[in-house]
Amino acid sequence: MAQVSFVDTTMRDAHQSLLATRITTPELVSIASLVDTVGYHAVEMWGGATYDAAVRYLDEDPWDRLDKLREKFTNTKIQMLLRGQNLLGYRNYADDVVELFVKTLARHGMDIVRMFDALNDFRNLEKAAACVRKEKMHLQIALSYTVSPVHSVQYFVNLADTAMELGADSICIKDMAGLLTPGVARELVKAIKENHDIPLEIHSHFSTGLADMSYMAAAEAGADILDTAMSALALGTSQPAVEAMWTALSDLGLASPPDYSLLRHINRHFAKVRDNHRGNDSVLQTIMPEILENQIPGGMFSNLLSQLKNQRVSHLLPQVLEEVPRVREDLGYPPLVTPTSQIVGVQAVLNTISGERYKLVTKEVERYVKGYYGRPPAGISQYLRDRILGDETPLECRAADLIPAEVESSREQIGLLAKTDEDLLTYLLLGEVGKSFLLRKYRSSLGVDFSLAEKHSEDLAVYPI
């Protein structure tokens, strides 16, 4: 049988899941050369929440992290996660922003770009996918896995067909909440591999305790690549541990034997790194079987609890957990991943606290129902359609078709603070948070008192020197 490869998520999704994405660039760079010798198919080390967290919490330039790690990985491909037309931000961006981002990404040496859409509406991937192919990077299309009356195995097989039409070089089954069961994993992998001779990767989270078993079933059915993390940053809401998974597959003849000494040395490093971030540690080392019922990913669970604590109504958590699946059904069963997990979660909290369902409706739910996030997997409840749409009809076009070009107008807005395209992208993706970062970055070198900055004209940014 074909040998299974591994993608290491320790430098991205593992610490995003367990440590609120707080691992610093020096903590990653100092071990990268050793990780480069393991023999991974790729190392996922950028994208997702790392861009925002680097700027917002670590006061680091994410492009600098990419460059430093690219330099260290001379034998191993580097990989990132991209949210389609959302890029690494929280809304759809104009096509010219997508073009600039992907072109800049290629210039910094990215190898593999995994992209997904929260609704599996692949119209939201068309532009980014075309740009990745143009820049000759590896395009991986991820299928956002979830469970609902409409999300059958055939649904995902059809999605894989659409991914191929977009020019995918590989496909990933992206199981954000750990809902993928061994039987479904086996059936889905076989069905996709029968239709397409293409590398197939499995990405899951250990939240429900199913991921190890589903990985084994997928590997035996013909999956090519599995996402794992070093054991110091595995399990809980992270991925399965690479040491155990590699050993098991080696025992079955599906992988070459691992270098335990090398993995142990790397793991000791990440154990110390995790200890450095005790204040942000989720400390979840057990499974959450309730996710199998409410389908709430671990990160979303933590966010809901935080919202309720902030409003001093944490005792309402059981009711909120019951309300989330109802709101999800009302909205057409979206997979619960950024940004739909936030849209559903906040509305469920409002419904519970107010004591009346949809007494208050968030702007995000309104935009969702109007089609600004894309096409839902199933029909939206008639009540919400009547309440929000009235006589309107939801968007039929790709939402980004309605967004005018943004690059040059944003370049004028930010003025001297954007010395490079990378700076401009930080401003475009993170708004005021990005602007504040750029102020700190360039304050001394520009010699400008930005607190006295005058409003610039439409054509020229003017600052008092």
mmCIF file with all atom_site columns, C-alpha atoms in Angstrom, residues 35-181:
data_model
loop_
_atom_site.group_PDB
_atom_site.id
_atom_site.type_symbol
_atom_site.label_atom_id
_atom_site.label_alt_id
_atom_site.label_comp_id
_atom_site.label_asym_id
_atom_site.label_entity_id
_atom_site.label_seq_id
_atom_site.pdbx_PDB_ins_code
_atom_site.Cartn_x
_atom_site.Cartn_y
_atom_site.Cartn_z
_atom_site.occupancy
_atom_site.B_iso_or_equiv
_atom_site.pdbx_formal_charge
_atom_site.auth_seq_id
_atom_site.auth_comp_id
_atom_site.auth_asym_id
_atom_site.auth_atom_id
_atom_site.pdbx_PDB_model_num
ATOM 1   C CA . VAL A 1 35  ? 11.981  20.240 12.303  1.00 0.00 ? 35  VAL A CA 1
ATOM 2   C CA . ASP A 1 36  ? 13.200  20.542 8.711   1.00 0.00 ? 36  ASP A CA 1
ATOM 3   C CA . THR A 1 37  ? 15.046  17.211 9.084   1.00 0.00 ? 37  THR A CA 1
ATOM 4   C CA . VAL A 1 38  ? 12.036  15.129 10.241  1.00 0.00 ? 38  VAL A CA 1
ATOM 5   C CA . GLY A 1 39  ? 10.767  14.309 6.766   1.00 0.00 ? 39  GLY A CA 1
ATOM 6   C CA . TYR A 1 40  ? 7.338   15.901 6.911   1.00 0.00 ? 40  TYR A CA 1
ATOM 7   C CA . HIS A 1 41  ? 5.365   16.352 3.700   1.00 0.00 ? 41  HIS A CA 1
ATOM 8   C CA . ALA A 1 42  ? 4.957   19.988 4.803   1.00 0.00 ? 42  ALA A CA 1
ATOM 9   C CA . VAL A 1 43  ? 4.928   22.215 7.860   1.00 0.00 ? 43  VAL A CA 1
ATOM 10  C CA . GLU A 1 44  ? 1.873   24.401 8.380   1.00 0.00 ? 44  GLU A CA 1
ATOM 11  C CA . MET A 1 45  ? 3.360   27.573 9.854   1.00 0.00 ? 45  MET A CA 1
ATOM 12  C CA . TRP A 1 46  ? 1.347   30.595 8.659   1.00 0.00 ? 46  TRP A CA 1
ATOM 13  C CA . GLY A 1 47  ? -2.159  31.845 7.986   1.00 0.00 ? 47  GLY A CA 1
ATOM 14  C CA . GLY A 1 48  ? -5.319  31.234 9.964   1.00 0.00 ? 48  GLY A CA 1
ATOM 15  C CA . ALA A 1 49  ? -5.233  33.404 13.082  1.00 0.00 ? 49  ALA A CA 1
ATOM 16  C CA . THR A 1 50  ? -1.441  33.796 13.129  1.00 0.00 ? 50  THR A CA 1
ATOM 17  C CA . TYR A 1 51  ? -1.479  37.011 11.082  1.00 0.00 ? 51  TYR A CA 1
ATOM 18  C CA . ASP A 1 52  ? -3.915  38.780 13.405  1.00 0.00 ? 52  ASP A CA 1
ATOM 19  C CA . ALA A 1 53  ? -2.331  37.426 16.593  1.00 0.00 ? 53  ALA A CA 1
ATOM 20  C CA . ALA A 1 54  ? 1.186   38.445 15.533  1.00 0.00 ? 54  ALA A CA 1
ATOM 21  C CA . VAL A 1 55  ? 0.103   42.036 14.949  1.00 0.00 ? 55  VAL A CA 1
ATOM 22  C CA . ARG A 1 56  ? -2.514  42.396 17.693  1.00 0.00 ? 56  ARG A CA 1
ATOM 23  C CA . TYR A 1 57  ? -0.871  40.564 20.594  1.00 0.00 ? 57  TYR A CA 1
ATOM 24  C CA . LEU A 1 58  ? 2.799   39.925 19.820  1.00 0.00 ? 58  LEU A CA 1
ATOM 25  C CA . ASP A 1 59  ? 3.716   43.201 18.092  1.00 0.00 ? 59  ASP A CA 1
ATOM 26  C CA . GLU A 1 60  ? 5.375   41.144 15.349  1.00 0.00 ? 60  GLU A CA 1
ATOM 27  C CA . ASP A 1 61  ? 5.299   41.542 11.599  1.00 0.00 ? 61  ASP A CA 1
ATOM 28  C CA . PRO A 1 62  ? 3.767   38.313 10.209  1.00 0.00 ? 62  PRO A CA 1
ATOM 29  C CA . TRP A 1 63  ? 5.681   38.721 6.952   1.00 0.00 ? 63  TRP A CA 1
ATOM 30  C CA . ASP A 1 64  ? 8.917   38.749 8.922   1.00 0.00 ? 64  ASP A CA 1
ATOM 31  C CA . ARG A 1 65  ? 7.913   35.416 10.505  1.00 0.00 ? 65  ARG A CA 1
ATOM 32  C CA . LEU A 1 66  ? 7.239   33.969 7.072   1.00 0.00 ? 66  LEU A CA 1
ATOM 33  C CA . ASP A 1 67  ? 10.649  35.073 5.781   1.00 0.00 ? 67  ASP A CA 1
ATOM 34  C CA . LYS A 1 68  ? 12.572  33.735 8.775   1.00 0.00 ? 68  LYS A CA 1
ATOM 35  C CA . LEU A 1 69  ? 10.877  30.343 8.679   1.00 0.00 ? 69  LEU A CA 1
ATOM 36  C CA . ARG A 1 70  ? 11.145  30.112 4.893   1.00 0.00 ? 70  ARG A CA 1
ATOM 37  C CA . GLU A 1 71  ? 14.896  30.510 5.287   1.00 0.00 ? 71  GLU A CA 1
ATOM 38  C CA . LYS A 1 72  ? 15.055  27.612 7.760   1.00 0.00 ? 72  LYS A CA 1
ATOM 39  C CA . PHE A 1 73  ? 12.934  25.135 5.802   1.00 0.00 ? 73  PHE A CA 1
ATOM 40  C CA . THR A 1 74  ? 15.244  24.153 2.971   1.00 0.00 ? 74  THR A CA 1
ATOM 41  C CA . ASN A 1 75  ? 14.063  20.525 2.707   1.00 0.00 ? 75  ASN A CA 1
ATOM 42  C CA . THR A 1 76  ? 10.416  20.821 3.747   1.00 0.00 ? 76  THR A CA 1
ATOM 43  C CA . LYS A 1 77  ? 7.545   22.598 2.042   1.00 0.00 ? 77  LYS A CA 1
ATOM 44  C CA . ILE A 1 78  ? 5.820   25.333 4.001   1.00 0.00 ? 78  ILE A CA 1
ATOM 45  C CA . GLN A 1 79  ? 2.046   25.569 4.095   1.00 0.00 ? 79  GLN A CA 1
ATOM 46  C CA . MET A 1 80  ? -0.594  28.095 5.126   1.00 0.00 ? 80  MET A CA 1
ATOM 47  C CA . LEU A 1 81  ? -4.370  28.361 5.655   1.00 0.00 ? 81  LEU A CA 1
ATOM 48  C CA . LEU A 1 82  ? -6.355  30.971 3.695   1.00 0.00 ? 82  LEU A CA 1
ATOM 49  C CA . ARG A 1 83  ? -10.040 31.825 4.105   1.00 0.00 ? 83  ARG A CA 1
ATOM 50  C CA . GLY A 1 84  ? -10.730 32.339 0.403   1.00 0.00 ? 84  GLY A CA 1
ATOM 51  C CA . GLN A 1 85  ? -12.059 35.807 -0.404  1.00 0.00 ? 85  GLN A CA 1
ATOM 52  C CA . ASN A 1 86  ? -11.714 36.662 3.318   1.00 0.00 ? 86  ASN A CA 1
ATOM 53  C CA . LEU A 1 87  ? -7.947  36.082 3.049   1.00 0.00 ? 87  LEU A CA 1
ATOM 54  C CA . LEU A 1 88  ? -6.748  36.353 6.673   1.00 0.00 ? 88  LEU A CA 1
ATOM 55  C CA . GLY A 1 89  ? -9.317  38.967 7.674   1.00 0.00 ? 89  GLY A CA 1
ATOM 56  C CA . TYR A 1 90  ? -12.969 38.824 8.622   1.00 0.00 ? 90  TYR A CA 1
ATOM 57  C CA . ARG A 1 91  ? -14.867 40.013 5.567   1.00 0.00 ? 91  ARG A CA 1
ATOM 58  C CA . ASN A 1 92  ? -14.845 39.578 1.818   1.00 0.00 ? 92  ASN A CA 1
ATOM 59  C CA . TYR A 1 93  ? -12.190 41.730 0.138   1.00 0.00 ? 93  TYR A CA 1
ATOM 60  C CA . ALA A 1 94  ? -12.147 43.163 -3.355  1.00 0.00 ? 94  ALA A CA 1
ATOM 61  C CA . ASP A 1 95  ? -10.479 41.104 -6.062  1.00 0.00 ? 95  ASP A CA 1
ATOM 62  C CA . ASP A 1 96  ? -7.540  43.509 -6.333  1.00 0.00 ? 96  ASP A CA 1
ATOM 63  C CA . VAL A 1 97  ? -6.743  42.895 -2.651  1.00 0.00 ? 97  VAL A CA 1
ATOM 64  C CA . VAL A 1 98  ? -6.799  39.134 -3.238  1.00 0.00 ? 98  VAL A CA 1
ATOM 65  C CA . GLU A 1 99  ? -4.462  39.565 -6.211  1.00 0.00 ? 99  GLU A CA 1
ATOM 66  C CA . LEU A 1 100 ? -2.003  41.678 -4.232  1.00 0.00 ? 100 LEU A CA 1
ATOM 67  C CA . PHE A 1 101 ? -2.052  39.317 -1.250  1.00 0.00 ? 101 PHE A CA 1
ATOM 68  C CA . VAL A 1 102 ? -1.402  36.167 -3.276  1.00 0.00 ? 102 VAL A CA 1
ATOM 69  C CA . LYS A 1 103 ? 1.295   37.838 -5.373  1.00 0.00 ? 103 LYS A CA 1
ATOM 70  C CA . THR A 1 104 ? 3.039   39.013 -2.197  1.00 0.00 ? 104 THR A CA 1
ATOM 71  C CA . LEU A 1 105 ? 2.664   35.563 -0.661  1.00 0.00 ? 105 LEU A CA 1
ATOM 72  C CA . ALA A 1 106 ? 4.391   33.963 -3.636  1.00 0.00 ? 106 ALA A CA 1
ATOM 73  C CA . ARG A 1 107 ? 7.211   36.491 -3.457  1.00 0.00 ? 107 ARG A CA 1
ATOM 74  C CA . HIS A 1 108 ? 7.881   35.406 0.132   1.00 0.00 ? 108 HIS A CA 1
ATOM 75  C CA . GLY A 1 109 ? 8.230   31.779 -0.928  1.00 0.00 ? 109 GLY A CA 1
ATOM 76  C CA . MET A 1 110 ? 5.042   30.042 0.216   1.00 0.00 ? 110 MET A CA 1
ATOM 77  C CA . ASP A 1 111 ? 4.725   26.528 -1.214  1.00 0.00 ? 111 ASP A CA 1
ATOM 78  C CA . ILE A 1 112 ? 1.237   25.211 -0.378  1.00 0.00 ? 112 ILE A CA 1
ATOM 79  C CA . VAL A 1 113 ? -1.910  27.301 0.054   1.00 0.00 ? 113 VAL A CA 1
ATOM 80  C CA . ARG A 1 114 ? -4.828  25.507 1.689   1.00 0.00 ? 114 ARG A CA 1
ATOM 81  C CA . MET A 1 115 ? -8.029  27.480 1.250   1.00 0.00 ? 115 MET A CA 1
ATOM 82  C CA . PHE A 1 116 ? -11.584 26.954 2.405   1.00 0.00 ? 116 PHE A CA 1
ATOM 83  C CA . ASP A 1 117 ? -14.936 28.700 2.515   1.00 0.00 ? 117 ASP A CA 1
ATOM 84  C CA . ALA A 1 118 ? -17.062 28.488 5.645   1.00 0.00 ? 118 ALA A CA 1
ATOM 85  C CA . LEU A 1 119 ? -20.208 27.715 3.626   1.00 0.00 ? 119 LEU A CA 1
ATOM 86  C CA . ASN A 1 120 ? -18.470 25.508 1.069   1.00 0.00 ? 120 ASN A CA 1
ATOM 87  C CA . ASP A 1 121 ? -19.608 28.089 -1.489  1.00 0.00 ? 121 ASP A CA 1
ATOM 88  C CA . PHE A 1 122 ? -16.671 27.728 -3.838  1.00 0.00 ? 122 PHE A CA 1
ATOM 89  C CA . ARG A 1 123 ? -17.576 30.913 -5.692  1.00 0.00 ? 123 ARG A CA 1
ATOM 90  C CA . ASN A 1 124 ? -15.776 32.523 -2.748  1.00 0.00 ? 124 ASN A CA 1
ATOM 91  C CA . LEU A 1 125 ? -12.618 30.594 -3.682  1.00 0.00 ? 125 LEU A CA 1
ATOM 92  C CA . GLU A 1 126 ? -12.584 31.261 -7.416  1.00 0.00 ? 126 GLU A CA 1
ATOM 93  C CA . LYS A 1 127 ? -10.435 34.396 -7.385  1.00 0.00 ? 127 LYS A CA 1
ATOM 94  C CA . ALA A 1 128 ? -7.936  33.259 -4.775  1.00 0.00 ? 128 ALA A CA 1
ATOM 95  C CA . ALA A 1 129 ? -7.603  29.853 -6.444  1.00 0.00 ? 129 ALA A CA 1
ATOM 96  C CA . ALA A 1 130 ? -6.938  31.430 -9.836  1.00 0.00 ? 130 ALA A CA 1
ATOM 97  C CA . CYS A 1 131 ? -4.297  33.726 -8.309  1.00 0.00 ? 131 CYS A CA 1
ATOM 98  C CA . VAL A 1 132 ? -2.536  30.842 -6.532  1.00 0.00 ? 132 VAL A CA 1
ATOM 99  C CA . ARG A 1 133 ? -2.395  28.871 -9.773  1.00 0.00 ? 133 ARG A CA 1
ATOM 100 C CA . LYS A 1 134 ? -1.093  31.909 -11.655 1.00 0.00 ? 134 LYS A CA 1
ATOM 101 C CA . GLU A 1 135 ? 1.737   32.256 -9.124  1.00 0.00 ? 135 GLU A CA 1
ATOM 102 C CA . LYS A 1 136 ? 2.506   28.525 -9.504  1.00 0.00 ? 136 LYS A CA 1
ATOM 103 C CA . MET A 1 137 ? 1.994   27.665 -5.843  1.00 0.00 ? 137 MET A CA 1
ATOM 104 C CA . HIS A 1 138 ? 0.356   24.377 -4.825  1.00 0.00 ? 138 HIS A CA 1
ATOM 105 C CA . LEU A 1 139 ? -3.411  24.866 -4.533  1.00 0.00 ? 139 LEU A CA 1
ATOM 106 C CA . GLN A 1 140 ? -5.142  22.758 -1.905  1.00 0.00 ? 140 GLN A CA 1
ATOM 107 C CA . ILE A 1 141 ? -8.923  23.067 -1.661  1.00 0.00 ? 141 ILE A CA 1
ATOM 108 C CA . ALA A 1 142 ? -10.397 22.137 1.721   1.00 0.00 ? 142 ALA A CA 1
ATOM 109 C CA . LEU A 1 143 ? -13.901 20.755 2.167   1.00 0.00 ? 143 LEU A CA 1
ATOM 110 C CA . SER A 1 144 ? -15.344 22.142 5.424   1.00 0.00 ? 144 SER A CA 1
ATOM 111 C CA . TYR A 1 145 ? -16.704 18.981 7.028   1.00 0.00 ? 145 TYR A CA 1
ATOM 112 C CA . THR A 1 146 ? -19.792 18.996 9.213   1.00 0.00 ? 146 THR A CA 1
ATOM 113 C CA . VAL A 1 147 ? -22.799 16.837 10.016  1.00 0.00 ? 147 VAL A CA 1
ATOM 114 C CA . SER A 1 148 ? -26.394 17.757 9.146   1.00 0.00 ? 148 SER A CA 1
ATOM 115 C CA . PRO A 1 149 ? -29.369 16.401 7.184   1.00 0.00 ? 149 PRO A CA 1
ATOM 116 C CA . VAL A 1 150 ? -27.872 17.882 3.993   1.00 0.00 ? 150 VAL A CA 1
ATOM 117 C CA . HIS A 1 151 ? -24.188 17.045 4.538   1.00 0.00 ? 151 HIS A CA 1
ATOM 118 C CA . SER A 1 152 ? -24.102 13.503 3.173   1.00 0.00 ? 152 SER A CA 1
ATOM 119 C CA . VAL A 1 153 ? -21.057 11.665 1.852   1.00 0.00 ? 153 VAL A CA 1
ATOM 120 C CA . GLN A 1 154 ? -22.321 12.400 -1.655  1.00 0.00 ? 154 GLN A CA 1
ATOM 121 C CA . TYR A 1 155 ? -22.472 16.126 -0.801  1.00 0.00 ? 155 TYR A CA 1
ATOM 122 C CA . PHE A 1 156 ? -18.737 16.119 -0.075  1.00 0.00 ? 156 PHE A CA 1
ATOM 123 C CA . VAL A 1 157 ? -17.953 13.936 -3.085  1.00 0.00 ? 157 VAL A CA 1
ATOM 124 C CA . ASN A 1 158 ? -19.712 16.528 -5.241  1.00 0.00 ? 158 ASN A CA 1
ATOM 125 C CA . LEU A 1 159 ? -17.693 19.280 -3.523  1.00 0.00 ? 159 LEU A CA 1
ATOM 126 C CA . ALA A 1 160 ? -14.503 17.428 -4.413  1.00 0.00 ? 160 ALA A CA 1
ATOM 127 C CA . ASP A 1 161 ? -15.631 17.455 -8.047  1.00 0.00 ? 161 ASP A CA 1
ATOM 128 C CA . THR A 1 162 ? -16.053 21.240 -7.832  1.00 0.00 ? 162 THR A CA 1
ATOM 129 C CA . ALA A 1 163 ? -12.614 21.565 -6.224  1.00 0.00 ? 163 ALA A CA 1
ATOM 130 C CA . MET A 1 164 ? -11.134 19.788 -9.217  1.00 0.00 ? 164 MET A CA 1
ATOM 131 C CA . GLU A 1 165 ? -12.861 22.247 -11.539 1.00 0.00 ? 165 GLU A CA 1
ATOM 132 C CA . LEU A 1 166 ? -11.081 25.053 -9.643  1.00 0.00 ? 166 LEU A CA 1
ATOM 133 C CA . GLY A 1 167 ? -7.753  23.415 -10.471 1.00 0.00 ? 167 GLY A CA 1
ATOM 134 C CA . ALA A 1 168 ? -6.940  21.866 -7.095  1.00 0.00 ? 168 ALA A CA 1
ATOM 135 C CA . ASP A 1 169 ? -3.556  20.159 -6.820  1.00 0.00 ? 169 ASP A CA 1
ATOM 136 C CA . SER A 1 170 ? -4.761  18.340 -3.703  1.00 0.00 ? 170 SER A CA 1
ATOM 137 C CA . ILE A 1 171 ? -7.902  18.110 -1.577  1.00 0.00 ? 171 ILE A CA 1
ATOM 138 C CA . CYS A 1 172 ? -8.259  18.290 2.202   1.00 0.00 ? 172 CYS A CA 1
ATOM 139 C CA . ILE A 1 173 ? -11.161 17.036 4.305   1.00 0.00 ? 173 ILE A CA 1
ATOM 140 C CA . LYS A 1 174 ? -11.166 19.753 6.981   1.00 0.00 ? 174 LYS A CA 1
ATOM 141 C CA . ASP A 1 175 ? -12.938 18.525 10.125  1.00 0.00 ? 175 ASP A CA 1
ATOM 142 C CA . MET A 1 176 ? -12.931 21.540 12.441  1.00 0.00 ? 176 MET A CA 1
ATOM 143 C CA . ALA A 1 177 ? -14.943 20.038 15.314  1.00 0.00 ? 177 ALA A CA 1
ATOM 144 C CA . GLY A 1 178 ? -13.712 16.440 15.318  1.00 0.00 ? 178 GLY A CA 1
ATOM 145 C CA . LEU A 1 179 ? -17.035 15.108 13.990  1.00 0.00 ? 179 LEU A CA 1
ATOM 146 C CA . LEU A 1 180 ? -15.590 12.784 11.348  1.00 0.00 ? 180 LEU A CA 1
ATOM 147 C CA . THR A 1 181 ? -16.224 9.153  12.343  1.00 0.00 ? 181 THR A CA 1
#
